[in-house]
């Protein structure tokens, strides 16, 4: 039996490396994620893309900070991280090369980056790792999506899903394109939602005002019974207050 943490978009360096955002991100890592990993003996994390936020530049402080709050703790706790490329990780829009995770993270032995379609097997459960779909890889990616399989791990635009509260996607692939998969997990949209076999797992923390009323955290997948447990992040910095003078 293996329990695997499924972790949504991280967006290191968000809002031009805003220190307030960084503070709450760090709070999640230090007080929610890593304590859970240590307490439960977790040795595997699957990450759904957008490790970094800015596709054009990352300052040295953000690079160093992310190593301190994510990379070094994963090494110290013996955790292997398998991550796909998201759209924010790539410099160009038409290709996934070059990308920041491969340039910055492949030097670490415990981190595997998928910028092309790959397969990952844990306890006889097969995960197909599908990075951001772009012009350069469109035909190959679409063929893999239509073929189907066990568990698809991606960073997709899919029509009909909630991008953020109040906004539904009208672009991208169709839900029916994924009908040959047992399960599909996707990053990219920051709000949790599910329709049939496709599930957007959301971000581990709030990213903007639209997240004020939504839940954030991470998921734990059990390879034995294929159950999914949600672990909520209790730390929130966007709040809505309603005043009723009546």
Tab-separated table of C-alpha atoms in Angstrom, residues 5 15 17 25 36 41 47 51 55 62-63 65-66 71 99 104 109 117 122 139 150 168 172 180 185 199 210 236 242:
chain	number	residue	atom	x	y	z
A	5	UNK	CA	-0.025	13.157	-2.308
A	15	UNK	CA	2.189	38.219	-8.317
A	17	UNK	CA	7.136	37.422	-6.266
A	25	UNK	CA	2.474	29.827	0.483
A	36	UNK	CA	1.454	15.712	7.138
A	41	UNK	CA	5.358	8.575	6.157
A	47	UNK	CA	2.374	17.555	-8.901
A	51	UNK	CA	5.453	24.814	-10.314
A	55	UNK	CA	6.895	32.321	-17.727
A	62	UNK	CA	12.165	33.212	-5.681
A	63	UNK	CA	14.424	30.435	-6.968
A	65	UNK	CA	13.008	30.496	-1.609
A	66	UNK	CA	11.341	27.629	-3.504
A	71	UNK	CA	12.921	21.086	-2.595
A	99	UNK	CA	10.794	25.434	-19.280
A	104	UNK	CA	16.054	24.604	-12.216
A	109	UNK	CA	17.844	13.478	-7.773
A	117	UNK	CA	4.189	12.245	-22.201
A	122	UNK	CA	3.234	2.798	-8.391
A	139	UNK	CA	-1.359	15.725	-32.241
A	150	UNK	CA	-5.786	4.002	-16.122
A	168	UNK	CA	-16.920	28.378	-16.898
A	172	UNK	CA	-10.259	23.424	-24.931
A	180	UNK	CA	-11.559	5.995	-22.200
A	185	UNK	CA	-6.737	14.531	-12.571
A	199	UNK	CA	-11.557	16.022	-11.609
A	210	UNK	CA	-12.046	34.783	-6.294
A	236	UNK	CA	-6.668	31.782	4.333
A	242	UNK	CA	-21.417	40.297	4.423
